[in-house]
Coordinates of C-alpha atoms in Angstrom, one line a residue:
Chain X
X1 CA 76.9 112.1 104.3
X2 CA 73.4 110.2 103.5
X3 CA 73.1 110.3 99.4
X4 CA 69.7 113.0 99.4
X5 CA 69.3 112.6 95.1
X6 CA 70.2 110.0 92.6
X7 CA 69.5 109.6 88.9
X8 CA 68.8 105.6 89.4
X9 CA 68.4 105.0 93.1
X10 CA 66.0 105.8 95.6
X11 CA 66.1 104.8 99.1
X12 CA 63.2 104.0 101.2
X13 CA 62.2 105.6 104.3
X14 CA 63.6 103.4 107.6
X15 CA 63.4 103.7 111.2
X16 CA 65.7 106.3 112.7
X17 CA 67.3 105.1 115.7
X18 CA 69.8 106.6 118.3
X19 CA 72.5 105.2 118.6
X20 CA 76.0 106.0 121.0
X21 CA 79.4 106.3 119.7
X22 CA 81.8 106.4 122.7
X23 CA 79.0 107.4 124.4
X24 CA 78.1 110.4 121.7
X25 CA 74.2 109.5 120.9
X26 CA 73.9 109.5 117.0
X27 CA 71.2 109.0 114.5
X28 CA 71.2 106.2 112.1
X29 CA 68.2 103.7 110.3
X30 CA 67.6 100.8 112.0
X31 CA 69.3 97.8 110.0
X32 CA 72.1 99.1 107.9
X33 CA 75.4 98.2 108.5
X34 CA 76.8 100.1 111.6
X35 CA 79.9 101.5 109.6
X36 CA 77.3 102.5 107.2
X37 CA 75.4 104.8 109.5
X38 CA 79.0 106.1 111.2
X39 CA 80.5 107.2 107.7
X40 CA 76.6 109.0 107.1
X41 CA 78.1 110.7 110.7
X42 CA 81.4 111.3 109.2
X43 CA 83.2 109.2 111.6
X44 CA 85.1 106.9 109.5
X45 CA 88.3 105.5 112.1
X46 CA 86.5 102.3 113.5
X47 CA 89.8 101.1 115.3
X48 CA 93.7 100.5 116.2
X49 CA 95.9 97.8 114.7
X50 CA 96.9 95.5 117.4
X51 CA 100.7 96.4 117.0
X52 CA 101.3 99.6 115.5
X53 CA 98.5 101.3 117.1
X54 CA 97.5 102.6 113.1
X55 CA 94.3 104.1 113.0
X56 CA 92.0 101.3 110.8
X57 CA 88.6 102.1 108.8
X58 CA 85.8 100.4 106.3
X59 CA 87.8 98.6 103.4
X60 CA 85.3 95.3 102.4
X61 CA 82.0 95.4 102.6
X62 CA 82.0 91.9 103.0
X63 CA 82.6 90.5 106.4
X64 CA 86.2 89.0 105.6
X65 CA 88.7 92.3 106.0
X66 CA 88.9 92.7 109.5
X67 CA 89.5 96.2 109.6
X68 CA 86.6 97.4 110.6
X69 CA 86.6 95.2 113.8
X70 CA 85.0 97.4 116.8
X71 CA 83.4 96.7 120.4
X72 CA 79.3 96.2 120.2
X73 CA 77.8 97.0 123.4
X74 CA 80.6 95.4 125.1
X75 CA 81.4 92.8 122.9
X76 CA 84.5 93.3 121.1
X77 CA 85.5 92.0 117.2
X78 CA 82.5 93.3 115.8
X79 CA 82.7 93.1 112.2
X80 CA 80.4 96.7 111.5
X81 CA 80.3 96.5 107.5
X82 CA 77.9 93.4 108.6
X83 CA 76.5 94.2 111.9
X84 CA 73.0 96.0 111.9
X85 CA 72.1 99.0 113.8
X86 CA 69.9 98.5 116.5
X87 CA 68.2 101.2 119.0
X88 CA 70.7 102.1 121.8
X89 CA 73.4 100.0 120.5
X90 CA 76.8 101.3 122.4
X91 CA 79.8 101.6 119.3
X92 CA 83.4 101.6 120.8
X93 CA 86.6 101.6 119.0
X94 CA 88.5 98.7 119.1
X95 CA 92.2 99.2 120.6
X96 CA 94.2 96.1 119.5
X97 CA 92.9 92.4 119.9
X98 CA 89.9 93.0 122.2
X99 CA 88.7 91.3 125.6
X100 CA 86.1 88.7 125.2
X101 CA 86.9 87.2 128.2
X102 CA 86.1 91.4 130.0
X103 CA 82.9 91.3 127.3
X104 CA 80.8 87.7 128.7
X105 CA 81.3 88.8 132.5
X106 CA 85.2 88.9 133.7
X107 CA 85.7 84.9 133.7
X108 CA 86.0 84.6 137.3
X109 CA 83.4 86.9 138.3
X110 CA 80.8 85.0 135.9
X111 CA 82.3 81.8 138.2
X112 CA 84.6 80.6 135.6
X113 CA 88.1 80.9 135.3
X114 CA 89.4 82.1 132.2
X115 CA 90.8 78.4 131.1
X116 CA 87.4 76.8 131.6
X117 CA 85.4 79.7 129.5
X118 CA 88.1 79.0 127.0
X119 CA 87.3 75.2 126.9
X120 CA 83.8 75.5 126.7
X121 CA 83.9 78.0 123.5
X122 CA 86.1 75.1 121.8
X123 CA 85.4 71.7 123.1
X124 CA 81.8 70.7 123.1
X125 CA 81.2 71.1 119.3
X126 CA 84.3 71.0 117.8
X127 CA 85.4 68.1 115.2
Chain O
X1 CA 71.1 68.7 112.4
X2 CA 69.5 69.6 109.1
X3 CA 69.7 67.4 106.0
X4 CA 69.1 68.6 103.0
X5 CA 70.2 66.8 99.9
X6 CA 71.9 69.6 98.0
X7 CA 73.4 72.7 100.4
X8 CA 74.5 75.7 98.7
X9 CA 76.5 78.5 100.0
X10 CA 76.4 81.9 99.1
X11 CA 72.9 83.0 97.1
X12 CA 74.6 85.5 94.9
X13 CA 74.2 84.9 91.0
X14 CA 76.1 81.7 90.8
X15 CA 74.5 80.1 94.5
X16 CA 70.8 81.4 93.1
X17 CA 71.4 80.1 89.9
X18 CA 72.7 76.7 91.3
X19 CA 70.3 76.1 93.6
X20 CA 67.1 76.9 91.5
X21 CA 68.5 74.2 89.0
X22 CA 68.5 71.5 91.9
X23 CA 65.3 72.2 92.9
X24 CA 63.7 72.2 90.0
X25 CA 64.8 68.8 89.5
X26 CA 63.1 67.7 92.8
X27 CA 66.2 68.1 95.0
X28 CA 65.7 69.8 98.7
X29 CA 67.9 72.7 98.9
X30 CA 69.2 74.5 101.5
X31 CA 70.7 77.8 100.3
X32 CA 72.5 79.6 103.2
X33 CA 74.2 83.5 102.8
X34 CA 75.2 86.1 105.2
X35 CA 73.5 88.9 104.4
X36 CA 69.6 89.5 105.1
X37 CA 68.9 89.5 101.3
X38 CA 70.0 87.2 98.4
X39 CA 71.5 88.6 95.5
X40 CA 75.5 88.7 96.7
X41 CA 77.4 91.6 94.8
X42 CA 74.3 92.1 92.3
X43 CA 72.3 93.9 94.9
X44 CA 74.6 97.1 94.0
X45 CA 75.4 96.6 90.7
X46 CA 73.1 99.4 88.9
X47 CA 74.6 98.9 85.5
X48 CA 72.9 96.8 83.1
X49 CA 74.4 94.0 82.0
X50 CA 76.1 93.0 78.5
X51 CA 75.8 89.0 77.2
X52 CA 72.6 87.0 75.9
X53 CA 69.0 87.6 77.4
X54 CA 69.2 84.0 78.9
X55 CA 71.8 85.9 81.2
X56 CA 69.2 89.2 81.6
X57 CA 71.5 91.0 79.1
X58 CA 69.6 94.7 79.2
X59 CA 68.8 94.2 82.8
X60 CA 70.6 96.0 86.1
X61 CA 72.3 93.8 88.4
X62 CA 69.9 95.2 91.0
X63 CA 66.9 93.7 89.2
X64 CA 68.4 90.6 88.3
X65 CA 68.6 90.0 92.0
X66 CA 65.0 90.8 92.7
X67 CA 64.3 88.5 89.8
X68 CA 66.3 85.9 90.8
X69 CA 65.4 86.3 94.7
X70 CA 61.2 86.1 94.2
X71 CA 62.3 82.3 92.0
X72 CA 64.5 81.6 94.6
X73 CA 61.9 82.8 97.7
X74 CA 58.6 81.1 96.1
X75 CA 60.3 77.8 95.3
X76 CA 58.9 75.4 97.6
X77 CA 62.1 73.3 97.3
X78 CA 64.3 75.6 98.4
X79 CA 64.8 77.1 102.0
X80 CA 66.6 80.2 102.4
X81 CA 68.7 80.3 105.3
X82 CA 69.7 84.4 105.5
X83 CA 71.6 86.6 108.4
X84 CA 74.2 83.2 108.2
X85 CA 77.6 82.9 108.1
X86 CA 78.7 79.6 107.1
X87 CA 81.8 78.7 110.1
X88 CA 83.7 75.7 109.0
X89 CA 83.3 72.3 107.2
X90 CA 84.4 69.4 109.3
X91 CA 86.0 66.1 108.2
X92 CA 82.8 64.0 109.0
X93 CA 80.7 66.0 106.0
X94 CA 79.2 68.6 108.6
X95 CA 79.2 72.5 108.2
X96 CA 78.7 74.9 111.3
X97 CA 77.0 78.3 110.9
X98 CA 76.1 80.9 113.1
X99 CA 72.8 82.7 112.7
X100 CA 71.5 86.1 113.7
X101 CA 68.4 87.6 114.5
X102 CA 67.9 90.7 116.6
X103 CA 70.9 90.5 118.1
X104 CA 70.6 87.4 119.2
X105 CA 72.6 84.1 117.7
X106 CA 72.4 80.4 117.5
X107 CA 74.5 77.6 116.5
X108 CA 73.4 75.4 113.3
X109 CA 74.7 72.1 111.8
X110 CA 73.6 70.8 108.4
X111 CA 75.1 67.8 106.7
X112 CA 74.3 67.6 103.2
X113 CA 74.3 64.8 101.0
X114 CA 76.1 67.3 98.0
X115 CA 77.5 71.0 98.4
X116 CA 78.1 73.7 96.2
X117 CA 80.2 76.0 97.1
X118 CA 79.4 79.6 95.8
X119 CA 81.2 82.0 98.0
X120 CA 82.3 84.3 95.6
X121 CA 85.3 86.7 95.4
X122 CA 87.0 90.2 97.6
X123 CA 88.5 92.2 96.9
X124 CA 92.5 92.8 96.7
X125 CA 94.9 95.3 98.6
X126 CA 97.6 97.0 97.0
X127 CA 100.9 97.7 98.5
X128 CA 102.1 101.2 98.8
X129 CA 102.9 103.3 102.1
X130 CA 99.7 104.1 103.3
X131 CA 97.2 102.0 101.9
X132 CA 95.8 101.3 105.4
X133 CA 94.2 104.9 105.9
X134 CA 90.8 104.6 106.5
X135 CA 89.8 106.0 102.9
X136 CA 91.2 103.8 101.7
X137 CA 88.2 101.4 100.1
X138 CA 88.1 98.2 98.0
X139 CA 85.6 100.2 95.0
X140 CA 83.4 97.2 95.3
X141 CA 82.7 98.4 98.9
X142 CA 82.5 102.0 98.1
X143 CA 79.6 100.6 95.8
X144 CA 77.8 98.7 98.5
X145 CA 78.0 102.0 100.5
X146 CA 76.3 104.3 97.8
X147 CA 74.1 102.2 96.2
X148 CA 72.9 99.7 98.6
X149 CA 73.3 102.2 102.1
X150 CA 72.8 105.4 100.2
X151 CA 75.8 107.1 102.0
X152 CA 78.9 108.8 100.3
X153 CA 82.6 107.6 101.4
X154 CA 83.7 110.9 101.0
X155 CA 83.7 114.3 99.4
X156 CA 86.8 113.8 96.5
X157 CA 87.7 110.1 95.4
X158 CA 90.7 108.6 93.2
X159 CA 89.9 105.5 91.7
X160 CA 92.8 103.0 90.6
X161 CA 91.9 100.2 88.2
X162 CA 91.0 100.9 84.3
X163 CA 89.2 98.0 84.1
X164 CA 85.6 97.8 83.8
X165 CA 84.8 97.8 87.7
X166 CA 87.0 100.6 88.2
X167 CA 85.3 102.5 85.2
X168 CA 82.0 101.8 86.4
X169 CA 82.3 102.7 90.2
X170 CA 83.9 106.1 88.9
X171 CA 81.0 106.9 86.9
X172 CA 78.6 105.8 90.0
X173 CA 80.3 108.0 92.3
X174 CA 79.5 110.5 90.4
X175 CA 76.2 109.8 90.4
X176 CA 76.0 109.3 93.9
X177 CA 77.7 113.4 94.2
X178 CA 81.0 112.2 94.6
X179 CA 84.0 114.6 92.9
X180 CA 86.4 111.9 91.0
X181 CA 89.6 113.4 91.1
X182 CA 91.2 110.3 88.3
X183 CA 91.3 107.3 87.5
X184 CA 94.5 105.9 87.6
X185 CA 95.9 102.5 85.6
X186 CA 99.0 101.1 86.2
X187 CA 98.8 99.0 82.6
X188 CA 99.5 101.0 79.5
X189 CA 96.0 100.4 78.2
X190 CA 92.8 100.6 79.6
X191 CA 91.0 97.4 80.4
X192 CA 87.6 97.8 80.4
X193 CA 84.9 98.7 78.0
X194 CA 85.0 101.7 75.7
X195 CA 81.8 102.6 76.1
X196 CA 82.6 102.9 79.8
X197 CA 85.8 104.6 79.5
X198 CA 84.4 107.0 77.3
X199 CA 81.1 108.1 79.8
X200 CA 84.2 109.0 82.0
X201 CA 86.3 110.9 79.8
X202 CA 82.9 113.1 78.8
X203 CA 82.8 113.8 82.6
X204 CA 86.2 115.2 82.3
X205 CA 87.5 112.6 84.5
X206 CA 91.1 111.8 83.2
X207 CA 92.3 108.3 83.1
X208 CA 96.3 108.0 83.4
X209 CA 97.8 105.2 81.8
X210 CA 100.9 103.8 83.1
X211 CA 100.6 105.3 86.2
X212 CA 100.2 103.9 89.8
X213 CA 99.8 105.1 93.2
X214 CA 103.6 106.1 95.1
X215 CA 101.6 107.1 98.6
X216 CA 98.3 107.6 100.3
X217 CA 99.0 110.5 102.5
X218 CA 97.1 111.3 106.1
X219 CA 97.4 111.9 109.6
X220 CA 94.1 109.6 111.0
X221 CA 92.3 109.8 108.1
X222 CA 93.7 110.0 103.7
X223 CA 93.9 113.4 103.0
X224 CA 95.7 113.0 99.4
X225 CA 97.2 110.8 97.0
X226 CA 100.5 110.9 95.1
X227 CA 100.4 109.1 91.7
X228 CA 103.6 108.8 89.3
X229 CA 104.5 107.2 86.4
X230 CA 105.9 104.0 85.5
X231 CA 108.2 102.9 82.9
X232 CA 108.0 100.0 80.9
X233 CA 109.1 97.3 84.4
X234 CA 106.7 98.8 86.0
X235 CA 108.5 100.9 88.0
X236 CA 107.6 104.7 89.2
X237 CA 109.4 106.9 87.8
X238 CA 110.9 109.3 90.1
X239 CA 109.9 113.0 89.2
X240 CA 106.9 112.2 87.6
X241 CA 104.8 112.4 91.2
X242 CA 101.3 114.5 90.7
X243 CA 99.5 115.0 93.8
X244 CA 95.7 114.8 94.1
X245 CA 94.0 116.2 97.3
X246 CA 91.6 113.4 97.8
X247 CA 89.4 111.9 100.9
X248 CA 89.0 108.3 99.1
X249 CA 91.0 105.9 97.3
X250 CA 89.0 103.3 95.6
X251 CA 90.5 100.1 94.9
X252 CA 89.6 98.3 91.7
X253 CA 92.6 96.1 91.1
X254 CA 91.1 93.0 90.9
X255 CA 89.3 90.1 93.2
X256 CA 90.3 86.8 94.9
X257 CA 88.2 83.7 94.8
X258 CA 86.8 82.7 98.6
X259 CA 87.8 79.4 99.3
X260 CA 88.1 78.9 102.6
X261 CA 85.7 76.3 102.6
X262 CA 86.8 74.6 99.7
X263 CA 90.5 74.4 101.4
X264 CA 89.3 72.5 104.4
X265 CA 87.2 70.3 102.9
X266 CA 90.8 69.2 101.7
X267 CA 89.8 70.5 97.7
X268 CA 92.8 70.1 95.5
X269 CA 93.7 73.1 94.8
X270 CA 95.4 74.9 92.2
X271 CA 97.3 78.1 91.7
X272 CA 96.1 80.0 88.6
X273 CA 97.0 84.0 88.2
X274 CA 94.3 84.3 85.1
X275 CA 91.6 82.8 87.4
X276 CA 92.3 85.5 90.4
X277 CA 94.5 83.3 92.2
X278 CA 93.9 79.8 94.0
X279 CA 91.1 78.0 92.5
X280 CA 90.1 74.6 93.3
X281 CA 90.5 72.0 90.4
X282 CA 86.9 70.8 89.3
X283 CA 86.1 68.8 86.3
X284 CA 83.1 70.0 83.3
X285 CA 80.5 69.1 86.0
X286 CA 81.5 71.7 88.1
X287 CA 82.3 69.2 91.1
X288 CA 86.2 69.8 93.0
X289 CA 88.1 66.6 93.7
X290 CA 86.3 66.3 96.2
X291 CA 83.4 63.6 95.4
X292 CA 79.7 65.6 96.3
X293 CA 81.4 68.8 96.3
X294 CA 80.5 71.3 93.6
X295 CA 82.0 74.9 92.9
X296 CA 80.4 77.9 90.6
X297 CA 81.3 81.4 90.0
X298 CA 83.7 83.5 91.3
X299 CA 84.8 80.9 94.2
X300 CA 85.8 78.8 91.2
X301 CA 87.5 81.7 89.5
X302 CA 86.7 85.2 88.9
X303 CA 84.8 85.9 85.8
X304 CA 81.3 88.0 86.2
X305 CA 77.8 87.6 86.9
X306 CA 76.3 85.9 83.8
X307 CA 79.0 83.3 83.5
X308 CA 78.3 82.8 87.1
X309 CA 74.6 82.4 86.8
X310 CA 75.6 79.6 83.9
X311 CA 78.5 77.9 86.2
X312 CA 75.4 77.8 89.1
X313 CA 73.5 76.5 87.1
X314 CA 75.7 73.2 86.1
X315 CA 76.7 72.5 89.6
X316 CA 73.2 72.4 90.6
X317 CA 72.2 70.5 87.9
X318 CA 75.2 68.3 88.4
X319 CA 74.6 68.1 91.9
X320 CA 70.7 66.6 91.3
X321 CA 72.1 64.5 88.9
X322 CA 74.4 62.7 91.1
X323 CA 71.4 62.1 93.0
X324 CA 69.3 60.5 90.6
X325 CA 67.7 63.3 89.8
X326 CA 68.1 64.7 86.8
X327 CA 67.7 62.6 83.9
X328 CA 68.3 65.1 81.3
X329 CA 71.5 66.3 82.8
X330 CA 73.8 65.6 79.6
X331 CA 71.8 67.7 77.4
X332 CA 71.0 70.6 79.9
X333 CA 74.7 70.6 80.7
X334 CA 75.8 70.5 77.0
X335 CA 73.0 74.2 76.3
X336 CA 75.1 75.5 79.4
X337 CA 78.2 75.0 78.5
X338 CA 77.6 76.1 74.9
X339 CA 75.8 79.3 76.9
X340 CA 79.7 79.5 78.4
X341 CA 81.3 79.7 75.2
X342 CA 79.8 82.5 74.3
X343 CA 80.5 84.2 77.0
X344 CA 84.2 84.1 77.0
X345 CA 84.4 84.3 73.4
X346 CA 86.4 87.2 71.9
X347 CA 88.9 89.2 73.4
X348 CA 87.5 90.0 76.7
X349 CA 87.0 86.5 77.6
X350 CA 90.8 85.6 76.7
X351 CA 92.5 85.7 80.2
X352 CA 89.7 83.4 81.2
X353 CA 90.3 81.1 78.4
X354 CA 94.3 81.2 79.6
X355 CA 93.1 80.3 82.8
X356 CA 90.9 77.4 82.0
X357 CA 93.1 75.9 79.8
X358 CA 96.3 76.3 82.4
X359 CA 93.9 74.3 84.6
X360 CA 93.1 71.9 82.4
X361 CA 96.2 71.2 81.4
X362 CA 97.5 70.9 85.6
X363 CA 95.0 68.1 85.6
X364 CA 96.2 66.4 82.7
X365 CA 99.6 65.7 84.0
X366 CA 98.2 64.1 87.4

C-alpha cells in the first residue's frame, strides 16, 4: 500500500518499472528498495529459514538482518531492504542458504569446478 | 588503492559531522556509506529535534540531512563515496568495499592514514514465540518504509517500546494512515518525552505500562498479538493476556552499536548495558585503542543525533590534529565537549552518564 496523502511528506514522482515476482510482472519506481516496492504489492514473505523452513520478511532496513535475503535475477542472498529496483528485474524467494555456485553458471559448466570457483572468490584478495 | 588521509565510515550525523571537521582543517577525506544518499537514520526522521541551535534544535531530522549533505557534497576536501558497503578491515591498515552502480559492482581498497568509525546502531529483537513473522518490524524500519519509501507496513500496528522512538514512530504511523492498535511498555513508566506521550494519548492510542508481548500469532504472515501483564520480576502474569488483531508489530526496544569493524581492527572493547551493549573503549579524543582509529556516535554508544553530530565532530577534529593539522584542536575540543555536557545533562541524559562513567572507570583499572 503506497502512502497517497501525508501531513509532512510528499513523495516525488519516479519511474514506474515492471518488475517479476516468481514470474508475476509487478509495478514498482525504479530505485527503491525491492522489499519496498513488494510490501507497496502486499507481498511481504521474502523467504524460508534455512532449517525450519519459517516463512521470513522485512525486519531492518539496514542491510545487516538477513531476513530479507531473496534470489535477484538468479543471484541468491540478495539483501532487498538495500537492493534497488531495476526494469525487468526477476524477484525469487529464497528457500534456505541459496546456490551461488547454480547463480554464476553451474561451476563445471562455466569450466570450473566448484573448488576452484571457490578459491578464486577467497584467495586473490584476501589478507 | 586510494589514500586518503582521514577515511570515515558511515555519513549519517556523527560520519557528516566528523568528516566536515577534518576537512575543514585541510585534511583529504574520504567519507564512504551504503546507501545512495548521506544522512544515515536522519533521512526519515521527520520530528524536529530538541537540544541547542548549534545541534539544529527546531529543525527535522530530514532537513538536517539536506543541510548537512549540500556542506558535505560542496566541500572540495571531501569525496563521497555512496552505494558502498564497507567489507572488512585487514591487519595491514586496508579496508575492502564493494560498490554498486546499475547493477553492476566493483571491488575497492583504501588505506587511510586515520579512520573514524561511524557505523551507527540496529536495531534489537525481542524474544517471544513468534517474533520472526514477517510483521514483525524493528519501528526504525517501519520508519524508513513510510517516510523515506512512502509505503505502509500494514493496515493495524502494535508498537512496543514507551520510549521516545516508540512514541514517535506511533504517532508517524498515524500520519502515514496507519491504525495503532497500542503501545505497549514493559517498564512501569514511560520513557520518553511527555510531550510525545501525550500527542498519543489525544489520539486515543493507549499506552500499557508493565505489560509486554506473550506471542505474535500467524500462519505466514502476524495476524494478532497477545500482550499480558507483568509483575514486579518482570514476569507475565498469567490471566492477564489481551489480544489485539494486528498486521504489524513494531519493535522499539532499543539499538545496538555496529562494531564490526571496530572488532577486527582488534579495538578493545568493552561491555557496557547503558551504552547499548559492546562499545569500544576510546579516550576524550574520541580515538579506540587502537592508535589512528577514531569512533563517534552511535558505533561508540547509543545516544541520538545531536550528541552524535558533536562526538563527529571531535574525532574529525582529533583525527586532523593527529595529522598536524589542526592547531586549534584543544580549544575546539574543549566548546565540544562543553556542547556534550549539555546534552546529557538532566535526567534524560543519566543512563548515558552511567555508561560513560562505567567506562571510564574500566579504563582506570587497566
Amino acid at each position: 500500500m503506497r502512502i497517497r496523502e501525508h501531513p509532512i511528506l510528499t513523495f516525488p514522482a519516479r519511474r514506474k518499472v515492471t518488475f517479476f515476482f516468481e514470474g508475476r510482472p509487478l509495478e514498482g519506481y525504479e530505485g527503491e528498495p525491492i522489499a519496498a516496492a513488494l510490501h507497496a504489492a502486499g507481498i511481504r514473505v521474502l523467504r524460508e529459514s534455512p532449517v525450519l523452513g519459517r516463512p521470513r520478511g522485512f525486519f531492518c532496513a539496514v542491510g545487516n538482518c538477513s531476513s530479507c535475503l531473496m534470489v535477484v535475477d538468479g543471484v541468491p542472498n540478495v539483501r532487498v531492504c538495500v537492493e534497488k529496483l531495476r526494469e525487468g528485474m526477476r524477484v525469487e524467494r529464497q528457500a534456505g542458504k541459496g546456490n551461488l555456485l547454480a547463480a554464476v553458471g553451474g561451476g563445471r559448466a562455466s569450466g570450473l569446478d566448484s573448488g576452484a570457483a571457490l578459491h578464486g572468490c577467497g584467495g586473490e584478495e584476501g589478507a | 588503492m586510494l589514500n586518503p588521509q582521514v577515511m570515515v565510515v558511515g555519513a549519517g550525523p556523527a560520519g557528516m559531522s566528523a568528516a566536515l571537521a577534518a576537512a575543514e582543517w585541510g585534511a583529504r577525506v574520504l567519507l564512504v556509506d551504503l546507501f545512495s544518499e548521506p544522512g544515515g537514520q536522519l533521512v526519515k526522521q521527520t520530528h524536529k529535534f530538541f537540544g541547542s541551535r548549534g545541534q539544529y534544535a527546531g529543525t527535522r531530522g530530514i532537513e538536517i540531512a539536506r543541510l548537512l549533505g549540500e556542506k558535505v557534497r560542496s566541500h572540495p576536501g571531501i569525496d563521497l563515496l555512496l552505494d558502498t558497503q564497507v567489507l572488512g578491515y585487514y591487519p595491514d591498515g586496508v579496508l575492502t568495499m564493494e560498490r554498486s552502480f546499475n547493477g553492476e559492482s566493483e571491488y575497492l581498497k583504501a588505506r587511510p592514514r586515520r579512520l573514524v568509525v561511524c557505523t551507527g546502531a540496529q536495531e534489537r529483537p525481542l524474544a517471544f514465540p513468534g517474533n520472526d513473522l514477517p510483521g514483525v518490524y524493528g519501528a526504525g524500519a517501519v520508519q524508513t518504509l513510510m517516510n523515506v519509501h512512502g509505503v505502509k507496513p500494514g493496515r493495524r500496528a502494535v508498537m512496543v517500546g514507551a520510549g521516545n522512538i516508540g512514541l514517535i514512530i506511533s504517532y508517524q504511523l498515524r500520519q502515514a494512515g496507519v491504525e495503532v492498535a497500542a503501545v505497549v511498555e514493559a517498564a512501569p513508566t514511560i520513557g520518553g518525552y511527555a510531550v510525545h506521550a501525550s500527542k498519543i494519548r489525544r489520539l486515543g492510542i493507549p499506552i500499557l505500562t508493565s505489560h509486554s508481548v506473550k506471542e505474535a500469532r500467524g500462519e505466514r504472515e502476524l495476524e494478532g498479538v497477545t500482550v499480558w501483564r507483568l509483575d514486579e520480576r518482570w514476569q507475565g502474569i498469567p490471566g492477564t493476556e489481551c489480544d489485539f488483531e494486528a498486521d504489524v508489530l513494531c519493535l522499539a526496544v532499543g539499538l545496538s552499536p555496529l562494531t564490526e569493524l571496530l572488532w577486527q581492527a582488534g579495538c578493545r572493547m568493552v561491555y557496557v548495558p547503558e551504552l547499548g551493549g559492546h562499545v569500544p573503549w576510546r579516550d576524550e579524543h574520541q580515538q579506540t585503542s587502537v592508535p589512528g582509529i577514531f569512533v563517534a556516535g552511535d558505533a561508540s554508544g547509543v545516544e541520538e543525533a545531536s550528541s552524535a553530530m558533536v562526538s563527529g565532530r571531535i574525532a574529525g577534529l582529533a583525527a586532523a590534529a593527529s595529522l598536524g593539522l589542526c592547531p586549534c584542536y584543544r580549544e575546539l575540543a574543549r566548546e565540544a565537549h562543553a556542547q556534550l555536557e549539555v546534552l546529557r545533562a538532566g535526567p534524560p541524559g543519566e543512563k548515558i552518564r552511567r555508561g560513560l562513567a562505567r567506562l571510564g572507570e574500566v579504563a582506570r583499572a587497566c
